[in-house]
C-alpha positions as a Python dict, from the first residue, in 0.01 Angstrom:
ca = {
    (1, 'M'): (0, 0, 0),
    (2, 'T'): (62, -75, -367),
    (3, 'R'): (221, 171, -607),
    (4, 'A'): (-111, 210, -789),
    (5, 'W'): (-285, 312, -468),
    (6, 'R'): (-4, 558, -382),
    (7, 'R'): (-41, 722, -725),
    (8, 'L'): (-420, 746, -675),
    (9, 'V'): (-378, 904, -331),
    (10, 'R'): (-135, 1162, -470),
    (11, 'R'): (-374, 1249, -755),
    (12, 'Q'): (-675, 1282, -526),
    (13, 'G'): (-477, 1479, -265),
    (14, 'A'): (-360, 1732, -522),
    (15, 'R'): (-709, 1758, -661),
    (16, 'H'): (-863, 1847, -327),
    (17, 'A'): (-590, 2057, -165),
    (18, 'A'): (-798, 2375, -193),
    (19, 'P'): (-1128, 2375, 1),
    (20, 'V'): (-1448, 2348, -198),
    (21, 'M'): (-1759, 2448, -3),
    (22, 'R'): (-2045, 2209, -72),
    (23, 'A'): (-2355, 2170, 136),
    (24, 'P'): (-2501, 1972, 285),
    (25, 'A'): (-2199, 1756, 372),
    (26, 'R'): (-2157, 1457, 601),
    (27, 'Q'): (-1860, 1456, 836),
    (28, 'V'): (-1653, 1140, 870),
    (29, 'A'): (-1376, 1148, 1132),
    (30, 'L'): (-1086, 904, 1112),
    (31, 'R'): (-827, 870, 1386),
    (32, 'H'): (-452, 902, 1329),
    (33, 'A'): (-397, 532, 1330),
    (34, 'E'): (-615, 506, 1021),
    (35, 'R'): (-551, 589, 657),
    (36, 'L'): (-801, 760, 432),
    (37, 'L'): (-829, 689, 64),
    (38, 'C'): (-1059, 892, -161),
    (39, 'A'): (-1145, 643, -429),
    (40, 'T'): (-1386, 863, -629),
    (41, 'Q'): (-1471, 1228, -680),
    (42, 'G'): (-1695, 1418, -436),
    (43, 'V'): (-1456, 1477, -146),
    (44, 'S'): (-1476, 1844, -53),
    (45, 'S'): (-1194, 1883, 198),
    (46, 'L'): (-921, 1691, 371),
    (47, 'A'): (-733, 1794, 684),
    (48, 'S'): (-504, 1642, 942),
    (49, 'R'): (-546, 1783, 1292),
    (50, 'G'): (-215, 1708, 1461),
    (51, 'T'): (-322, 1514, 1770),
    (52, 'G'): (-689, 1528, 1676),
    (53, 'A'): (-869, 1359, 1389),
    (54, 'M'): (-883, 1389, 1013),
    (55, 'R'): (-1216, 1514, 888),
    (56, 'I'): (-1368, 1459, 547),
    (57, 'S'): (-1669, 1639, 405),
    (58, 'I'): (-1851, 1422, 151),
    (59, 'P'): (-2171, 1530, -27),
    (60, 'S'): (-2291, 1174, -41),
    (61, 'L'): (-2143, 858, 104),
    (62, 'A'): (-2266, 680, -206),
    (63, 'A'): (-2052, 910, -420),
    (64, 'A'): (-1723, 805, -263),
    (65, 'A'): (-1549, 494, -149),
    (66, 'L'): (-1364, 509, 180),
    (67, 'I'): (-1092, 252, 232),
    (68, 'V'): (-940, 233, 578),
    (69, 'A'): (-603, 60, 598),
    (70, 'G'): (-424, -6, 924),
    (71, 'C'): (-71, 13, 790),
    (72, 'G'): (30, 326, 989),
    (73, 'G'): (147, 672, 885),
    (74, 'A'): (-36, 956, 717),
    (75, 'P'): (-133, 957, 350),
    (76, 'T'): (122, 1109, 118),
    (77, 'G'): (56, 1365, -152),
    (78, 'A'): (-56, 1727, -170),
    (79, 'G'): (-379, 1657, 16),
    (80, 'A'): (-207, 1550, 339),
    (81, 'G'): (-71, 1773, 612),
    (82, 'S'): (-207, 2057, 821),
    (83, 'G'): (-268, 2304, 537),
    (84, 'G'): (-467, 2078, 310),
    (85, 'A'): (-809, 2237, 376),
    (86, 'S'): (-712, 2602, 416),
    (87, 'D'): (-690, 2829, 114),
    (88, 'G'): (-426, 3043, 280),
    (89, 'G'): (-242, 2789, 491),
    (90, 'G'): (-337, 2837, 852),
    (91, 'G'): (-125, 2580, 1030),
    (92, 'G'): (-372, 2300, 1074),
    (93, 'S'): (-688, 2502, 1119),
    (94, 'G'): (-863, 2384, 806),
    (95, 'N'): (-1205, 2292, 946),
    (96, 'S'): (-1424, 2351, 1250),
    (97, 'D'): (-1358, 2094, 1523),
    (98, 'A'): (-1634, 2053, 1777),
    (99, 'G'): (-1399, 1856, 1999),
    (100, 'S'): (-1075, 1668, 1938),
    (101, 'G'): (-992, 1314, 2028),
    (102, 'S'): (-794, 1446, 2326),
    (103, 'G'): (-1097, 1630, 2468),
    (104, 'G'): (-970, 1980, 2382),
    (105, 'P'): (-1191, 2291, 2356),
    (106, 'A'): (-1421, 2341, 2058),
    (107, 'T'): (-1289, 2554, 1774),
    (108, 'H'): (-1456, 2715, 1474),
    (109, 'M'): (-1331, 2817, 1134),
    (110, 'L'): (-1351, 3181, 1024),
    (111, 'S'): (-1302, 3225, 650),
    (112, 'V'): (-1259, 3564, 486),
    (113, 'E'): (-1260, 3680, 126),
    (114, 'I'): (-1169, 4007, -44),
    (115, 'S'): (-1374, 4121, -342),
    (116, 'G'): (-1345, 4435, -550),
    (117, 'T'): (-1488, 4609, -852),
    (118, 'G'): (-1296, 4803, -1113),
    (119, 'G'): (-962, 4662, -1001),
    (120, 'A'): (-1010, 4766, -637),
    (121, 'S'): (-847, 4551, -369),
    (122, 'G'): (-755, 4541, -3),
    (123, 'S'): (-652, 4318, 285),
    (124, 'M'): (-793, 4186, 611),
    (125, 'Q'): (-643, 4137, 956),
    (126, 'S'): (-788, 4001, 1278),
    (127, 'T'): (-756, 4055, 1652),
    (128, 'P'): (-667, 3809, 1800),
    (129, 'A'): (-414, 3725, 1530),
    (130, 'G'): (-483, 3455, 1278),
    (131, 'I'): (-629, 3634, 977),
    (132, 'A'): (-384, 3833, 765),
    (133, 'C'): (-433, 3789, 397),
    (134, 'R'): (-548, 3886, 54),
    (135, 'P'): (-753, 3775, -135),
    (136, 'S'): (-877, 3493, 94),
    (137, 'C'): (-771, 3286, 392),
    (138, 'S'): (-904, 3122, 706),
    (139, 'A'): (-812, 3045, 1064),
    (140, 'S'): (-964, 2865, 1360),
    (141, 'F'): (-1053, 3024, 1693),
    (142, 'A'): (-1189, 2890, 2021),
    (143, 'D'): (-1564, 2873, 2067),
    (144, 'G'): (-1707, 3204, 2190),
    (145, 'T'): (-1413, 3417, 2072),
    (146, 'D'): (-1491, 3773, 1962),
    (147, 'V'): (-1278, 3823, 1651),
    (148, 'V'): (-1237, 4184, 1537),
    (149, 'L'): (-1178, 4207, 1162),
    (150, 'T'): (-1021, 4518, 1010),
    (151, 'A'): (-1039, 4582, 635),
    (152, 'T'): (-764, 4798, 483),
    (153, 'A'): (-792, 4935, 131),
    (154, 'A'): (-501, 4919, -111),
    (155, 'S'): (-371, 5225, -290),
    (156, 'G'): (-633, 5362, -528),
    (157, 'S'): (-909, 5169, -350),
    (158, 'M'): (-1155, 5238, -72),
    (159, 'F'): (-1358, 5009, 151),
    (160, 'K'): (-1719, 4980, 36),
    (161, 'A'): (-1906, 4741, 265),
    (162, 'W'): (-1920, 4403, 434),
    (163, 'K'): (-2128, 4145, 251),
    (164, 'G'): (-2333, 3861, 398),
    (165, 'T'): (-2512, 3808, 727),
    (166, 'T'): (-2209, 3773, 956),
    (167, 'C'): (-2089, 4130, 900),
    (168, 'S'): (-2270, 4425, 747),
    (169, 'G'): (-2235, 4799, 717),
    (170, 'S'): (-1973, 5031, 575),
    (171, 'T'): (-1733, 5084, 865),
    (172, 'T'): (-1392, 4919, 826),
    (173, 'T'): (-1417, 4703, 1140),
    (174, 'C'): (-1651, 4419, 1227),
    (175, 'T'): (-1672, 4198, 1537),
    (176, 'V'): (-1762, 3832, 1482),
    (177, 'H'): (-1875, 3631, 1785),
    (178, 'L'): (-1785, 3275, 1691),
    (179, 'T'): (-2024, 3000, 1795),
    (180, 'G'): (-1987, 2810, 1468),
    (181, 'D'): (-1807, 2830, 1137),
    (182, 'A'): (-1844, 3172, 973),
    (183, 'Q'): (-1762, 3335, 642),
    (184, 'V'): (-1703, 3708, 587),
    (185, 'T'): (-1654, 3904, 265),
    (186, 'A'): (-1510, 4257, 247),
    (187, 'E'): (-1589, 4454, -67),
    (188, 'F'): (-1370, 4734, -203),
    (189, 'Q'): (-1425, 4991, -476),
    (190, 'P'): (-1200, 5231, -666),
    (191, 'T'): (-1130, 5566, -504),
    (192, 'T'): (-1360, 5821, -658),
    (193, 'T'): (-1193, 6106, -837),
    (194, 'Q'): (-1499, 6327, -871),
    (195, 'D'): (-1612, 6584, -619),
    (196, 'E'): (-1824, 6401, -361),
    (197, 'C'): (-2044, 6709, -326),
    (198, 'A'): (-2130, 6708, -696),
    (199, 'G'): (-2508, 6697, -720),
    (200, 'L'): (-2549, 6738, -343),
    (201, 'A'): (-2478, 7106, -280),
    (202, 'P'): (-2789, 7320, -225),
    (203, 'G'): (-2857, 7626, -435),
    (204, 'D'): (-3074, 7928, -365),
    (205, 'P'): (-3412, 7813, -227),
    (206, 'G'): (-3594, 8090, -413),
    (207, 'E'): (-3946, 8205, -333),
    (208, 'P'): (-4157, 7971, -117),
    (209, 'V'): (-4512, 7845, -163),
    (210, 'R'): (-4748, 7977, 105),
    (211, 'L'): (-4966, 7723, 290),
    (212, 'Q'): (-5238, 7847, 526),
    (213, 'A'): (-5516, 7684, 731),
    (214, 'T'): (-5746, 7781, 1020),
    (215, 'D'): (-5855, 7536, 1289),
    (216, 'F'): (-5887, 7496, 1664),
    (217, 'G'): (-5545, 7458, 1818),
    (218, 'N'): (-5262, 7595, 2027),
    (219, 'S'): (-4963, 7551, 1799),
    (220, 'C'): (-4876, 7526, 1432),
    (221, 'D'): (-4651, 7223, 1419),
    (222, 'I'): (-4439, 7008, 1196),
    (223, 'A'): (-4522, 6940, 833),
    (224, 'T'): (-4392, 6683, 587),
    (225, 'S'): (-4449, 6571, 229),
    (226, 'D'): (-4506, 6241, 51),
    (227, 'G'): (-4330, 6111, -259),
    (228, 'S'): (-4551, 6321, -487),
    (229, 'G'): (-4486, 6647, -301),
    (230, 'N'): (-4824, 6661, -125),
    (231, 'V'): (-4786, 6832, 212),
    (232, 'A'): (-4937, 6726, 546),
    (233, 'A'): (-4917, 7007, 804),
    (234, 'T'): (-5025, 6956, 1165),
    (235, 'I'): (-5204, 7177, 1416),
    (236, 'T'): (-5211, 7063, 1779),
    (237, 'D'): (-5497, 7131, 2022),
    (238, 'I'): (-5367, 7008, 2357),
    (239, 'F'): (-5684, 7115, 2543),
    (240, 'A'): (-5921, 6940, 2303),
    (241, 'Q'): (-6221, 6770, 2461),
    (242, 'P'): (-6421, 6501, 2282),
    (243, 'P'): (-6540, 6504, 2013),
    (244, 'R'): (-6261, 6742, 1907),
    (245, 'D'): (-5932, 6591, 1788),
    (246, 'I'): (-5596, 6663, 1945),
    (247, 'T'): (-5409, 6661, 1613),
    (248, 'I'): (-5548, 6815, 1295),
    (249, 'V'): (-5378, 6742, 964),
    (250, 'R'): (-5429, 6994, 683),
    (251, 'L'): (-5330, 6867, 339),
    (252, 'F'): (-5203, 7066, 38),
    (253, 'D'): (-5067, 6992, -306),
    (254, 'G'): (-4728, 7120, -415),
    (255, 'S'): (-4872, 7452, -533),
    (256, 'G'): (-5041, 7522, -198),
    (257, 'V'): (-5399, 7426, -292),
    (258, 'S'): (-5590, 7277, 2),
    (259, 'L'): (-5671, 6908, -53),
    (260, 'G'): (-5842, 6804, 268),
    (261, 'R'): (-5844, 6761, 644),
    (262, 'F'): (-5794, 6470, 882),
    (263, 'G'): (-5816, 6460, 1261),
    (264, 'Y'): (-5690, 6207, 1514),
    (265, 'G'): (-5565, 6175, 1872),
    (266, 'S'): (-5203, 6218, 1972),
    (267, 'G'): (-4920, 6043, 1794),
    (268, 'P'): (-4660, 6077, 1518),
    (269, 'L'): (-4728, 6111, 1144),
    (270, 'F'): (-4486, 5969, 884),
    (271, 'E'): (-4449, 6044, 513),
    (272, 'Q'): (-4477, 5764, 258),
    (273, 'L'): (-4423, 5726, -114),
    (274, 'A'): (-4798, 5789, -145),
    (275, 'G'): (-4986, 5933, 152),
    (276, 'F'): (-4908, 5917, 522),
    (277, 'V'): (-4922, 5672, 816),
    (278, 'G'): (-4935, 5730, 1190),
    (279, 'T'): (-5052, 5618, 1532),
    (280, 'S'): (-5342, 5772, 1721),
    (281, 'R'): (-5419, 5764, 2091),
    (282, 'P'): (-5764, 5915, 2149),
    (283, 'F'): (-5835, 6150, 2439),
    (284, 'H'): (-5853, 5966, 2776),
    (285, 'S'): (-5798, 5626, 2612),
    (286, 'S'): (-5547, 5353, 2695),
    (287, 'N'): (-5578, 5199, 2348),
    (288, 'S'): (-5422, 5321, 2025),
    (289, 'D'): (-5488, 5284, 1655),
    (290, 'V'): (-5265, 5262, 1350),
    (291, 'F'): (-5395, 5451, 1046),
    (292, 'A'): (-5310, 5542, 687),
    (293, 'I'): (-5448, 5833, 483),
    (294, 'D'): (-5412, 5947, 124),
    (295, 'A'): (-5314, 6297, 9),
    (296, 'H'): (-5675, 6418, 51),
    (297, 'G'): (-5708, 6298, 411),
    (298, 'N'): (-5921, 5996, 325),
    (299, 'G'): (-5862, 5694, 545),
    (300, 'I'): (-5718, 5404, 345),
    (301, 'G'): (-5634, 5167, 630),
    (302, 'R'): (-5670, 5123, 1006),
    (303, 'D'): (-5572, 4865, 1267),
    (304, 'S'): (-5671, 4855, 1633),
    (305, 'P'): (-5423, 4634, 1821),
    (306, 'G'): (-5622, 4669, 2145),
    (307, 'A'): (-5319, 4781, 2345),
    (308, 'F'): (-5132, 5095, 2435),
    (309, 'L'): (-4885, 5170, 2157),
    (310, 'G'): (-4550, 5315, 2247),
    (311, 'P'): (-4292, 5480, 2023),
    (312, 'A'): (-4307, 5442, 1645),
    (313, 'A'): (-4058, 5495, 1364),
    (314, 'E'): (-4083, 5534, 989),
    (315, 'D'): (-3960, 5243, 778),
    (316, 'P'): (-3769, 5383, 476),
    (317, 'M'): (-3877, 5070, 286),
    (318, 'G'): (-4242, 5168, 341),
    (319, 'G'): (-4477, 5175, 638),
    (320, 'M'): (-4363, 5197, 998),
    (321, 'V'): (-4279, 4998, 1310),
    (322, 'V'): (-4451, 5037, 1647),
    (323, 'A'): (-4353, 4912, 1993),
    (324, 'D'): (-4598, 4819, 2266),
    (325, 'S'): (-4567, 4709, 2628),
    (326, 'S'): (-4799, 4483, 2826),
    (327, 'A'): (-4793, 4238, 3114),
    (328, 'Q'): (-4672, 3980, 2863),
    (329, 'G'): (-4364, 4189, 2778),
    (330, 'N'): (-4255, 4422, 2500),
    (331, 'H'): (-4343, 4361, 2135),
    (332, 'L'): (-4258, 4517, 1800),
    (333, 'A'): (-4506, 4531, 1512),
    (334, 'A'): (-4451, 4632, 1149),
    (335, 'Y'): (-4718, 4789, 926),
    (336, 'D'): (-4715, 4861, 556),
    (337, 'G'): (-4812, 5192, 393),
    (338, 'R'): (-5183, 5107, 420),
    (339, 'A'): (-5170, 5024, 793),
    (340, 'H'): (-5186, 4649, 731),
    (341, 'L'): (-5001, 4441, 991),
    (342, 'R'): (-4695, 4270, 839),
    (343, 'W'): (-4565, 4094, 1151),
    (344, 'R'): (-4549, 4120, 1530),
    (345, 'V'): (-4266, 3972, 1739),
    (346, 'A'): (-4181, 3949, 2108),
    (347, 'L'): (-3878, 4144, 2230),
    (348, 'A'): (-3631, 4033, 2495),
    (349, 'S'): (-3695, 4340, 2711),
    (350, 'V'): (-3978, 4390, 2959),
    (351, 'G'): (-4100, 4743, 3032),
    (352, 'G'): (-3849, 5026, 3032),
    (353, 'R'): (-3819, 5325, 2803),
    (354, 'I'): (-3797, 5229, 2436),
    (355, 'T'): (-3631, 5415, 2149),
    (356, 'L'): (-3681, 5290, 1792),
    (357, 'G'): (-3494, 5344, 1468),
    (358, 'V'): (-3520, 5182, 1124),
    (359, 'D'): (-3222, 5195, 890),
    (360, 'R'): (-3229, 5230, 511),
    (361, 'L'): (-3236, 4851, 471),
    (362, 'G'): (-3554, 4826, 678),
    (363, 'N'): (-3388, 4671, 984),
    (364, 'T'): (-3514, 4798, 1322),
    (365, 'L'): (-3301, 4866, 1630),
    (366, 'V'): (-3485, 4868, 1964),
    (367, 'V'): (-3296, 5044, 2245),
    (368, 'T'): (-3438, 4988, 2595),
    (369, 'A'): (-3342, 5169, 2916),
    (370, 'Q'): (-3463, 5057, 3258),
    (371, 'D'): (-3533, 5297, 3543),
    (372, 'A'): (-3224, 5376, 3756),
    (373, 'A'): (-3000, 5145, 3550),
    (374, 'P'): (-2670, 5294, 3423),
    (375, 'N'): (-2677, 5100, 3097),
    (376, 'F'): (-2917, 5030, 2814),
    (377, 'H'): (-2964, 4736, 2581),
    (378, 'G'): (-3025, 4693, 2211),
    (379, 'Q'): (-3197, 4434, 1996),
    (380, 'W'): (-3224, 4417, 1619),
    (381, 'V'): (-3528, 4291, 1430),
    (382, 'D'): (-3470, 4247, 1058),
    (383, 'H'): (-3712, 4364, 789),
    (384, 'D'): (-3885, 4025, 778),
    (385, 'G'): (-3954, 4021, 1152),
    (386, 'H'): (-3673, 3795, 1274),
    (387, 'A'): (-3556, 3909, 1618),
    (388, 'L'): (-3182, 3883, 1686),
    (389, 'P'): (-3033, 3825, 2034),
    (390, 'P'): (-3017, 4130, 2265),
    (391, 'F'): (-2688, 4297, 2349),
    (392, 'T'): (-2552, 4572, 2574),
    (393, 'A'): (-2558, 4890, 2367),
    (394, 'M'): (-2384, 5103, 2630),
    (395, 'A'): (-2249, 4974, 2963),
    (396, 'D'): (-2219, 5308, 3143),
    (397, 'F'): (-2439, 5589, 3018),
    (398, 'G'): (-2309, 5829, 3283),
    (399, 'T'): (-2657, 5942, 3385),
    (400, 'D'): (-2992, 5765, 3402),
    (401, 'P'): (-3079, 5679, 3039),
    (402, 'F'): (-3440, 5620, 3140),
    (403, 'N'): (-3495, 5997, 3160),
    (404, 'A'): (-3287, 6086, 2855),
    (405, 'N'): (-3436, 6186, 2522),
    (406, 'L'): (-3266, 5955, 2271),
    (407, 'I'): (-3311, 5957, 1892),
    (408, 'L'): (-3200, 5694, 1641),
    (409, 'A'): (-3134, 5845, 1298),
    (410, 'P'): (-3062, 5646, 978),
    (411, 'R'): (-2716, 5658, 821),
    (412, 'V'): (-2669, 5685, 447),
    (413, 'G'): (-2669, 5328, 318),
    (414, 'D'): (-2743, 5134, 634),
    (415, 'G'): (-2708, 5146, 1011),
    (416, 'L'): (-2809, 5413, 1261),
    (417, 'F'): (-2671, 5704, 1463),
    (418, 'L'): (-2777, 5754, 1827),
    (419, 'E'): (-2806, 6106, 1966),
    (420, 'E'): (-2915, 6255, 2298),
    (421, 'T'): (-3105, 6584, 2300),
    (422, 'Y'): (-3190, 6595, 2673),
    (423, 'P'): (-3056, 6643, 2936),
    (424, 'R'): (-2724, 6637, 2754),
    (425, 'N'): (-2670, 6728, 2393),
    (426, 'G'): (-2457, 6523, 2157),
    (427, 'W'): (-2405, 6223, 1934),
    (428, 'L'): (-2335, 5909, 2135),
    (429, 'L'): (-2292, 5601, 1917),
    (430, 'Q'): (-2342, 5443, 1579),
    (431, 'F'): (-2461, 5093, 1492),
    (432, 'D'): (-2386, 4889, 1182),
    (433, 'S'): (-2697, 4720, 1050),
    (434, 'L'): (-2778, 4402, 1250),
    (435, 'A'): (-2447, 4426, 1442),
    (436, 'A'): (-2461, 4327, 1809),
    (437, 'A'): (-2221, 4599, 1919),
    (438, 'A'): (-2205, 4977, 1921),
    (439, 'L'): (-1929, 5188, 1769),
    (440, 'P'): (-1823, 5545, 1850),
    (441, 'P'): (-1975, 5804, 1618),
    (442, 'P'): (-1751, 5928, 1337),
    (443, 'S'): (-1537, 6224, 1438),
    (444, 'W'): (-1713, 6456, 1193),
    (445, 'L'): (-2043, 6383, 1366),
    (446, 'S'): (-1930, 6383, 1729),
    (447, 'S'): (-1805, 6740, 1687),
    (448, 'R'): (-2156, 6857, 1590),
    (449, 'P'): (-2427, 6960, 1835),
    (450, 'A'): (-2725, 6729, 1844),
    (451, 'G'): (-3006, 6837, 1616),
    (452, 'A'): (-3251, 6714, 1358),
    (453, 'V'): (-3125, 6514, 1061),
    (454, 'H'): (-3309, 6385, 757),
    (455, 'M'): (-3209, 6208, 438),
    (456, 'A'): (-3162, 6434, 135),
    (457, 'R'): (-3075, 6398, -233),
    (458, 'G'): (-3251, 6064, -270),
    (459, 'G'): (-3080, 5915, 34),
    (460, 'H'): (-2726, 6010, -77),
    (461, 'A'): (-2669, 6293, 174),
    (462, 'Y'): (-2769, 6423, 516),
    (463, 'A'): (-2973, 6736, 584),
    (464, 'F'): (-2886, 6881, 927),
    (465, 'F'): (-3099, 7152, 1086),
    (466, 'E'): (-3179, 7298, 1426),
    (467, 'L'): (-3456, 7172, 1649),
    (468, 'P'): (-3756, 7408, 1695),
    (469, 'G'): (-3738, 7675, 1962),
    (470, 'Y'): (-3398, 7802, 1853),
    (471, 'R'): (-3349, 8171, 1927),
    (472, 'S'): (-3240, 8322, 1598),
    (473, 'A'): (-3062, 8655, 1590),
    (474, 'S'): (-3165, 8935, 1358),
    (475, 'P'): (-3243, 8875, 1078),
    (476, 'C'): (-3445, 8568, 1172),
    (477, 'A'): (-3375, 8265, 950),
    (478, 'Q'): (-3339, 7889, 955),
    (479, 'R'): (-3061, 7693, 789),
    (480, 'I'): (-3023, 7344, 647),
    (481, 'E'): (-2672, 7211, 591),
    (482, 'I'): (-2615, 6934, 337),
    (483, 'V'): (-2343, 6689, 438),
    (484, 'A'): (-2188, 6412, 227),
    (485, 'P'): (-2161, 6059, 375),
    (486, 'S'): (-1793, 6123, 454),
    (487, 'G'): (-1890, 6419, 673),
    (488, 'R'): (-1783, 6685, 426),
    (489, 'S'): (-2009, 6989, 427),
    (490, 'C'): (-2153, 7055, 82),
    (491, 'G'): (-2312, 7389, 166),
    (492, 'T'): (-2592, 7549, 364),
    (493, 'A'): (-2927, 7678, 241),
    (494, 'V'): (-3082, 7974, 424),
    (495, 'F'): (-3459, 8005, 467),
    (496, 'P'): (-3540, 8360, 584),
    (497, 'I'): (-3829, 8437, 819),
    (498, 'A'): (-3819, 8802, 929),
    (499, 'S'): (-3588, 9101, 952),
    (500, 'A'): (-3604, 9101, 1333),
    (501, 'S'): (-3496, 8827, 1574),
    (502, 'C'): (-3739, 8545, 1659),
    (503, 'T'): (-3781, 8204, 1819),
    (504, 'T'): (-3806, 7960, 1532),
    (505, 'G'): (-4079, 7707, 1468),
    (506, 'T'): (-4033, 7371, 1299),
    (507, 'I'): (-3856, 7308, 971),
    (508, 'N'): (-3848, 6971, 801),
    (509, 'V'): (-3751, 6782, 485),
    (510, 'G'): (-4017, 6560, 329),
    (511, 'Y'): (-4004, 6234, 138),
    (512, 'D'): (-3949, 6403, -200),
    (513, 'G'): (-3704, 6662, -65),
    (514, 'T'): (-3963, 6936, -12),
    (515, 'V'): (-3863, 7175, 266),
    (516, 'I'): (-4152, 7296, 486),
    (517, 'Q'): (-4114, 7572, 745),
    (518, 'A'): (-4369, 7670, 1010),
    (519, 'L'): (-4358, 8039, 1095),
    (520, 'P'): (-4282, 8126, 1459),
    (521, 'L'): (-4581, 8118, 1693),
    (522, 'E'): (-4570, 8496, 1741),
    (523, 'M'): (-4625, 8533, 1366),
    (524, 'Q'): (-4933, 8306, 1362),
    (525, 'R'): (-5280, 8462, 1398),
    (526, 'H'): (-5496, 8389, 1702),
    (527, 'N'): (-5862, 8454, 1618),
    (528, 'D'): (-6142, 8579, 1843),
    (529, 'D'): (-6341, 8257, 1805),
    (530, 'G'): (-6059, 8053, 1959),
    (531, 'T'): (-5923, 7927, 1630),
    (532, 'L'): (-5567, 7959, 1510),
    (533, 'T'): (-5463, 8053, 1157),
    (534, 'C'): (-5136, 7878, 1075),
    (535, 'T'): (-4895, 7964, 797),
    (536, 'W'): (-4625, 7739, 657),
    (537, 'R'): (-4383, 7799, 374),
    (538, 'S'): (-4267, 7523, 140),
    (539, 'W'): (-3996, 7484, -122),
    (540, 'P'): (-4120, 7191, -335),
    (541, 'G'): (-3860, 6924, -411),
    (542, 'F'): (-3573, 7156, -312),
    (543, 'L'): (-3353, 6876, -172),
    (544, 'H'): (-3472, 6594, -396),
}
């Protein structure tokens, strides 16, 4: 090799010592007996693999000239050697190698970066070892390895979230199952100095608005509110015969003025930014409908899938998701706020008992338990309807999960909590958004009894309250505790009912933060004509 060529190799090697990600790139492998010369710009990385091969990523073969010389030895200069393609060293693990010249196992490159705002910083470590750096580095692992990444904040900083599709959520650990090259970014933010309960703590609820309606029914049930503070309160008539409806919805504005009435079969009702959506199974029917109504009870959308609809869940992004089972397997469908079908996808599970939850990013987790099986499985479907691979959510439930009452509740930000309300009572797991693994619940949550939880303060806090049927001592009252995302209690609001003891009815928090309380059944009026006069109390926008 001439001196001119040696100088060119040294210049090009120094120029391309740090990896530059460009895509798409063509891979050209050269064996050790060969020399590589980058005659023009456009080379994105250069690595020597020990006993393997050197690999070059080139955006276009036409943009570079490759000269192979058989004069032995490796190229000199900063671009040669095992660390040439790794931003943090890495001992020869610069690029993914689908198989070396010696027939070794496939390996993949995991690259990590640390980002921060306002001067925040942190570090990252992996198990198994290989990643230990700030602000960026990479390492290679065998195909199929589960790499657990742990983000640690520096002094004056706190971990904010994982960014990208490989890892997501706000917990400090993430498991990456490597089947190809992957890139992960951990984001940090400055430690807040202000009181995290500022703007979250509840005050005195004050005097409520009285809502009252008379209809055929057996119980005065749950009520909720839309984004404008309009209230939908339900009365259930479990003995209804056609043409009577099983569920009657009475609608009110924020001041308690009656706006309308809507009746349907059995099924849940969910608040929306404007109006309400739900599913309806008519009396003695195997088919179900999806419907949407406005604040006056007028139908604004309906879909009849022609199948039995299973559980449904509200989508915080708007609309809802509904599961269905048939001989062809389980499916998940998404509807917008006017009951228009957005998408429908097949699930990996067949039959079983399904529990649904949608996180604040609009991603749906489907948990399925099979009869007499000790475990249950999960599968994520993102907001656009892309189904991810299934995974084991819990290997040993301890009892039969098929008969358990499980609830998936959204976390602040993203992800979901899983609780069991029957036959046991407690918080079981948490799931980062789109992550194919479950995590233990945070300690502040696992110490709480299972109960109802709803978003409050515009999605920045939790509202915890008891499930209906709680036996309240004298004086009878219901309570809602506001909890910050860290688990710190920011205070409890008390909603009195009576001076004597009672068995409570439902209490709920609506879309706009309105609190609606149904009086206990013994305080509702049963009329001689078989009708029931129901009374609810509301505190408009109290937890907005």
